[in-house]
Amino acid sequence: TWTGPSKNRSTSPSPTSRLWTGPACHLSYRYGDQSPNWNWDVRTSFEDTRAAAESAGASDTGNFALNALNDQLQQDDFLLYLVAEWEQADRLLMLFQNSTDNIERQTTILQLLGTLSSDKAFEALQEALTNPTLAPTALLALGQQGEKAIPTLASYLESTTNPNHRLAAIQALGAIATQCKSPALFAQFINLLDAEDPKVQTEAVKGLGNLGDRRAIQPLKKLNLKAWTNSSSSPDMKALREMLSSSLWQLNPDAHT
């Protein structure tokens, strides 16, 4: 567990625990002038050291515990977040290449690469799109790269038939829409309003709301009428209706007073 500031963690900090029941290491690190310090706990997979040592046939319980903790430290994500905070893209890429047998670790690294303003990070994210397992994470990470990622995402969206990958690409474009008002984004979202999947439509509606282009009002009103006259009570249709109301309010708040 960890507490402390980080531009690379979107989740709320969770308190570290002092109730250690097995080998553990507490790491503390201060990033710049930010307060409080980072605090990070690393623990072994076992709580009973003696029993674990006996099961492994180790005679020296102390060395067994230290070696197990060292192995855990080598695999822990703390180093990844630290390298990302230091904006060391080359080191992250090396760690990515050395983790081909650990998809979960590669996924974390791709998420962190998305936060870096680096040509090498951008290229690595593009290359990761060729891996079906890593593609959704790479797509969302590209959404943090800003306007320069629009052509890559638009091209991928046009070529892929995987519904989950399509949704991730649209979500990434939506994230970019909160940062820039590119005309290319408006055209993409307008075209996606006619999609058959309500999840895709919801993301397109959200993107148009974030863009703030009032030209979207009439197309959204048209879709809003269709959504509310649709007899479906599915969660996806409900989410679409709610997003339509939200985006229409964003674009024309006076119409909702």
Coordinates of N, CA and C in Angstrom, one line a residue, residues 23-163:
P23 N 7.5 -10.8 6.8 CA 8.6 -10.0 6.3 C 8.0 -8.8 5.5
A24 N 8.5 -7.6 5.8 CA 8.0 -6.4 5.1 C 9.1 -5.3 5.1
C25 N 8.9 -4.4 4.1 CA 9.8 -3.3 4.0 C 9.0 -2.0 3.8
H26 N 9.3 -1.0 4.6 CA 8.6 0.2 4.5 C 9.6 1.3 3.8
L27 N 9.1 1.8 2.6 CA 9.9 2.7 1.8 C 9.3 4.1 2.0
S28 N 10.1 5.1 2.2 CA 9.7 6.5 2.3 C 10.5 7.4 1.3
Y29 N 9.8 8.2 0.6 CA 10.5 9.0 -0.4 C 9.8 10.4 -0.5
R30 N 10.6 11.4 -0.6 CA 10.0 12.7 -0.8 C 10.2 13.2 -2.2
Y31 N 9.1 13.6 -2.9 CA 9.2 14.1 -4.3 C 9.2 15.6 -4.3
G32 N 10.4 16.2 -4.6 CA 10.4 17.7 -4.7 C 10.0 18.3 -3.4
D33 N 9.2 19.3 -3.5 CA 8.7 20.0 -2.3 C 7.3 19.6 -1.9
Q34 N 6.8 18.5 -2.5 CA 5.5 18.0 -2.2 C 5.4 17.4 -0.9
S35 N 4.3 17.5 -0.2 CA 4.1 16.9 1.1 C 2.7 16.2 1.1
P36 N 2.5 15.1 1.7 CA 3.5 14.4 2.6 C 4.4 13.5 1.7
N37 N 5.4 12.8 2.4 CA 6.3 11.9 1.7 C 5.5 10.8 1.1
W38 N 6.1 10.2 0.1 CA 5.6 8.9 -0.4 C 5.9 7.9 0.7
N39 N 4.9 7.0 0.9 CA 5.1 5.9 1.9 C 4.6 4.6 1.2
W40 N 5.4 3.6 1.2 CA 5.1 2.4 0.4 C 5.5 1.1 1.2
D41 N 4.6 0.2 1.3 CA 4.9 -1.0 2.0 C 5.1 -2.2 1.0
V42 N 6.1 -3.0 1.2 CA 6.3 -4.1 0.3 C 6.4 -5.3 1.3
R43 N 5.6 -6.4 1.0 CA 5.5 -7.6 1.8 C 5.7 -8.8 1.0
T44 N 6.2 -9.9 1.7 CA 6.3 -11.2 1.0 C 4.9 -11.8 0.9
S45 N 4.8 -12.8 0.1 CA 3.5 -13.4 -0.1 C 3.0 -14.3 1.0
F46 N 4.0 -14.5 2.0 CA 3.6 -15.4 3.1 C 3.7 -14.5 4.4
E47 N 3.0 -14.9 5.4 CA 3.0 -14.3 6.7 C 3.7 -15.0 7.8
D48 N 3.7 -16.3 7.7 CA 4.4 -17.2 8.6 C 5.8 -17.6 8.0
T49 N 6.8 -16.9 8.4 CA 8.1 -17.1 7.9 C 8.7 -18.5 8.1
R50 N 8.5 -19.0 9.4 CA 9.0 -20.3 9.7 C 8.4 -21.4 8.9
A51 N 7.0 -21.3 8.8 CA 6.3 -22.3 8.0 C 6.7 -22.3 6.5
A52 N 6.9 -21.1 6.0 CA 7.2 -20.9 4.6 C 8.7 -21.5 4.4
A53 N 9.6 -21.2 5.3 CA 10.9 -21.7 5.2 C 11.0 -23.2 5.2
E54 N 10.2 -23.8 6.2 CA 10.2 -25.2 6.3 C 9.6 -25.9 5.0
S55 N 8.6 -25.2 4.4 CA 7.9 -25.7 3.2 C 8.9 -25.7 2.0
A56 N 9.8 -24.7 2.0 CA 10.7 -24.5 0.9 C 12.0 -25.3 1.2
G57 N 12.1 -25.9 2.4 CA 13.3 -26.7 2.7 C 14.5 -25.9 3.0
A58 N 14.3 -24.6 3.5 CA 15.3 -23.7 3.9 C 15.7 -23.9 5.3
S59 N 16.9 -24.0 5.7 CA 17.3 -24.2 7.1 C 17.5 -22.9 7.8
D60 N 17.9 -21.8 7.1 CA 18.1 -20.5 7.7 C 16.9 -19.7 7.4
T61 N 16.1 -19.6 8.5 CA 14.8 -18.8 8.3 C 15.1 -17.3 8.0
G62 N 16.1 -16.8 8.7 CA 16.3 -15.3 8.5 C 16.8 -15.0 7.0
N63 N 17.7 -15.8 6.5 CA 18.1 -15.5 5.1 C 17.0 -15.8 4.1
F64 N 16.2 -16.8 4.4 CA 15.1 -17.1 3.6 C 14.1 -15.9 3.5
A65 N 13.8 -15.3 4.6 CA 12.9 -14.2 4.7 C 13.5 -13.0 3.9
L66 N 14.8 -12.7 4.1 CA 15.4 -11.6 3.5 C 15.5 -11.8 1.9
N67 N 15.8 -13.0 1.5 CA 15.8 -13.3 0.1 C 14.5 -13.2 -0.6
A68 N 13.4 -13.7 0.2 CA 12.1 -13.6 -0.4 C 11.6 -12.1 -0.5
L69 N 12.0 -11.3 0.5 CA 11.6 -9.9 0.5 C 12.4 -9.2 -0.6
N70 N 13.6 -9.5 -0.8 CA 14.4 -8.9 -1.9 C 13.8 -9.2 -3.3
D71 N 13.4 -10.5 -3.4 CA 12.7 -10.9 -4.7 C 11.5 -10.1 -4.9
Q72 N 10.7 -9.8 -3.8 CA 9.5 -9.1 -3.9 C 9.8 -7.6 -4.3
L73 N 10.8 -7.1 -3.7 CA 11.2 -5.7 -4.0 C 11.6 -5.5 -5.5
Q74 N 12.2 -6.6 -6.1 CA 12.6 -6.5 -7.5 C 11.4 -6.5 -8.4
Q75 N 10.3 -7.1 -7.9 CA 9.1 -7.2 -8.8 C 8.1 -6.0 -8.5
D76 N 8.3 -5.3 -7.4 CA 7.3 -4.3 -7.0 C 7.3 -3.1 -7.9
D77 N 6.1 -2.5 -8.0 CA 5.9 -1.4 -8.9 C 6.4 -0.1 -8.4
F78 N 6.9 0.0 -7.2 CA 7.4 1.3 -6.7 C 8.4 1.9 -7.6
L79 N 9.4 1.0 -8.1 CA 10.4 1.5 -8.9 C 9.9 2.1 -10.2
L80 N 8.8 1.5 -10.7 CA 8.2 2.0 -12.0 C 7.7 3.4 -11.8
Y81 N 6.9 3.6 -10.7 CA 6.4 5.0 -10.4 C 7.5 6.0 -10.1
L82 N 8.5 5.5 -9.5 CA 9.6 6.4 -9.2 C 10.3 6.9 -10.5
V83 N 10.6 5.9 -11.4 CA 11.2 6.2 -12.7 C 10.3 7.2 -13.5
A84 N 9.0 7.0 -13.4 CA 8.1 7.8 -14.2 C 8.1 9.2 -13.6
E85 N 8.2 9.4 -12.3 CA 8.2 10.7 -11.6 C 9.5 11.4 -12.1
W86 N 10.6 10.7 -12.3 CA 11.8 11.3 -12.7 C 11.8 11.5 -14.3
E87 N 10.8 11.1 -14.9 CA 10.6 11.2 -16.4 C 11.7 10.6 -17.1
Q88 N 12.1 9.4 -16.7 CA 13.2 8.6 -17.3 C 12.6 7.6 -18.3
A89 N 12.2 8.1 -19.5 CA 11.5 7.2 -20.4 C 12.4 6.0 -20.8
D90 N 13.7 6.2 -21.0 CA 14.5 5.2 -21.5 C 14.6 4.0 -20.5
R91 N 14.6 4.3 -19.2 CA 14.6 3.3 -18.1 C 13.3 2.5 -18.1
L92 N 12.2 3.3 -18.3 CA 10.9 2.6 -18.3 C 10.8 1.7 -19.5
L93 N 11.3 2.1 -20.6 CA 11.2 1.3 -21.8 C 12.1 0.0 -21.7
M94 N 13.2 0.2 -21.0 CA 14.1 -1.0 -20.7 C 13.4 -2.0 -19.8
L95 N 12.7 -1.5 -18.8 CA 11.9 -2.3 -17.9 C 10.8 -3.0 -18.6
F96 N 10.2 -2.3 -19.5 CA 9.1 -2.8 -20.3 C 9.6 -4.0 -21.2
Q97 N 10.7 -3.8 -21.8 CA 11.3 -4.9 -22.7 C 11.7 -6.1 -21.9
N98 N 12.1 -5.9 -20.6 CA 12.5 -7.0 -19.8 C 11.4 -7.6 -19.0
S99 N 10.2 -7.2 -19.4 CA 9.0 -7.8 -18.7 C 8.0 -8.5 -19.6
T100 N 8.6 -9.1 -20.7 CA 7.8 -9.8 -21.7 C 7.0 -10.9 -21.1
D101 N 7.4 -11.5 -20.0 CA 6.7 -12.6 -19.3 C 5.8 -12.1 -18.2
N102 N 5.6 -10.8 -18.1 CA 4.7 -10.2 -17.1 C 3.8 -9.2 -17.7
I103 N 2.7 -9.6 -18.2 CA 1.7 -8.7 -18.9 C 1.2 -7.6 -17.9
E104 N 1.0 -8.0 -16.7 CA 0.5 -7.0 -15.7 C 1.5 -5.8 -15.5
R105 N 2.8 -6.2 -15.4 CA 3.8 -5.2 -15.2 C 4.0 -4.3 -16.5
Q106 N 3.9 -4.9 -17.7 CA 3.9 -4.2 -18.9 C 2.7 -3.2 -19.0
T107 N 1.6 -3.6 -18.5 CA 0.4 -2.8 -18.5 C 0.6 -1.5 -17.7
T108 N 1.2 -1.7 -16.5 CA 1.5 -0.6 -15.6 C 2.5 0.3 -16.3
I109 N 3.5 -0.2 -16.9 CA 4.5 0.6 -17.6 C 3.9 1.5 -18.7
L110 N 3.0 0.8 -19.5 CA 2.3 1.6 -20.6 C 1.5 2.7 -20.0
Q111 N 0.8 2.5 -18.9 CA 0.1 3.6 -18.3 C 1.0 4.7 -17.9
L112 N 2.1 4.4 -17.4 CA 3.1 5.5 -16.9 C 3.7 6.1 -18.1
L113 N 4.0 5.4 -19.2 CA 4.5 6.0 -20.4 C 3.6 7.1 -21.0
G114 N 2.3 6.9 -20.8 CA 1.3 7.8 -21.3 C 1.4 9.2 -20.6
T115 N 2.0 9.2 -19.4 CA 2.2 10.5 -18.7 C 3.4 11.3 -19.1
L116 N 4.3 10.7 -19.9 CA 5.6 11.3 -20.2 C 5.5 12.0 -21.6
S117 N 6.1 13.2 -21.7 CA 6.2 13.9 -22.9 C 7.6 13.5 -23.6
S118 N 7.5 12.4 -24.2 CA 8.7 11.8 -24.8 C 8.4 11.1 -26.1
D119 N 9.2 11.4 -27.2 CA 8.9 10.8 -28.5 C 9.1 9.3 -28.4
K120 N 10.0 8.8 -27.6 CA 10.3 7.4 -27.4 C 9.1 6.7 -26.7
A121 N 8.5 7.4 -25.7 CA 7.3 6.9 -25.1 C 6.1 6.8 -26.0
F122 N 6.0 7.8 -26.8 CA 4.9 7.8 -27.8 C 5.0 6.7 -28.8
E123 N 6.3 6.5 -29.3 CA 6.5 5.4 -30.3 C 6.3 4.1 -29.6
A124 N 6.6 3.9 -28.4 CA 6.4 2.6 -27.7 C 4.9 2.3 -27.5
L125 N 4.1 3.4 -27.3 CA 2.7 3.2 -27.2 C 2.1 2.8 -28.5
Q126 N 2.6 3.4 -29.6 CA 2.1 3.0 -30.9 C 2.4 1.6 -31.2
E127 N 3.6 1.2 -30.9 CA 4.1 -0.2 -31.2 C 3.2 -1.2 -30.4
A128 N 2.8 -0.8 -29.2 CA 2.1 -1.7 -28.3 C 0.7 -2.0 -28.8
L129 N 0.2 -1.2 -29.8 CA -1.1 -1.4 -30.4 C -1.2 -2.7 -31.2
T130 N 0.0 -3.2 -31.6 CA 0.0 -4.4 -32.3 C -0.2 -5.7 -31.5
N131 N -0.1 -5.5 -30.1 CA -0.3 -6.6 -29.2 C -1.8 -6.5 -28.7
P132 N -2.6 -7.5 -29.1 CA -4.0 -7.4 -28.7 C -4.3 -7.3 -27.2
T133 N -3.4 -7.9 -26.4 CA -3.6 -7.9 -25.0 C -3.2 -6.5 -24.4
L134 N -2.2 -5.9 -25.0 CA -1.8 -4.6 -24.4 C -2.5 -3.4 -25.1
A135 N -3.1 -3.6 -26.2 CA -3.7 -2.5 -27.0 C -4.6 -1.6 -26.2
P136 N -5.6 -2.2 -25.5 CA -6.5 -1.3 -24.7 C -5.8 -0.3 -23.8
T137 N -4.8 -0.8 -23.1 CA -4.0 0.0 -22.2 C -3.2 1.1 -23.0
A138 N -2.6 0.6 -24.1 CA -1.8 1.6 -24.9 C -2.7 2.7 -25.5
L139 N -3.9 2.3 -25.9 CA -4.9 3.3 -26.4 C -5.2 4.4 -25.4
L140 N -5.6 3.9 -24.2 CA -5.9 4.9 -23.1 C -4.7 5.7 -22.8
A141 N -3.5 5.1 -22.8 CA -2.3 5.9 -22.5 C -2.1 7.0 -23.6
L142 N -2.4 6.6 -24.8 CA -2.2 7.6 -25.9 C -3.2 8.8 -25.7
G143 N -4.3 8.5 -25.0 CA -5.2 9.6 -24.7 C -4.6 10.7 -23.8
Q144 N -3.5 10.3 -23.1 CA -2.8 11.3 -22.3 C -1.8 12.1 -23.1
Q145 N -1.5 11.7 -24.3 CA -0.5 12.3 -25.1 C -0.9 13.5 -25.8
G146 N -2.2 13.8 -25.8 CA -2.7 15.1 -26.4 C -2.9 15.0 -27.9
E147 N -3.0 16.1 -28.5 CA -3.4 16.2 -29.9 C -2.6 15.4 -30.9
K148 N -1.3 15.2 -30.6 CA -0.5 14.5 -31.6 C -0.9 13.0 -31.7
A149 N -1.7 12.5 -30.7 CA -2.1 11.1 -30.8 C -3.4 10.9 -31.6
I150 N -4.1 12.0 -32.0 CA -5.3 11.9 -32.7 C -5.2 11.1 -34.0
P151 N -4.3 11.3 -34.9 CA -4.2 10.5 -36.1 C -4.0 9.0 -35.8
T152 N -3.2 8.7 -34.9 CA -3.0 7.3 -34.5 C -4.3 6.6 -34.0
L153 N -5.0 7.3 -33.1 CA -6.2 6.8 -32.6 C -7.3 6.7 -33.6
A154 N -7.4 7.7 -34.5 CA -8.4 7.7 -35.5 C -8.2 6.6 -36.5
S155 N -6.9 6.4 -36.9 CA -6.6 5.3 -37.8 C -6.9 3.9 -37.2
Y156 N -6.5 3.8 -35.9 CA -6.8 2.5 -35.2 C -8.3 2.2 -35.1
L157 N -9.0 3.3 -34.8 CA -10.5 3.2 -34.7 C -11.1 2.7 -36.0
E158 N -10.6 3.2 -37.1 CA -11.1 2.9 -38.4 C -10.8 1.4 -38.8
S159 N -9.6 0.9 -38.3 CA -9.2 -0.4 -38.8 C -9.6 -1.6 -37.9
T160 N -9.8 -1.3 -36.6 CA -10.1 -2.4 -35.7 C -11.6 -2.8 -35.7
T161 N -11.8 -4.1 -35.5 CA -13.2 -4.6 -35.4 C -13.5 -5.1 -34.0
N162 N -12.5 -5.0 -33.1 CA -12.6 -5.5 -31.7 C -13.4 -4.4 -31.0
P163 N -14.6 -4.8 -30.5 CA -15.4 -3.8 -29.8 C -14.8 -3.1 -28.6

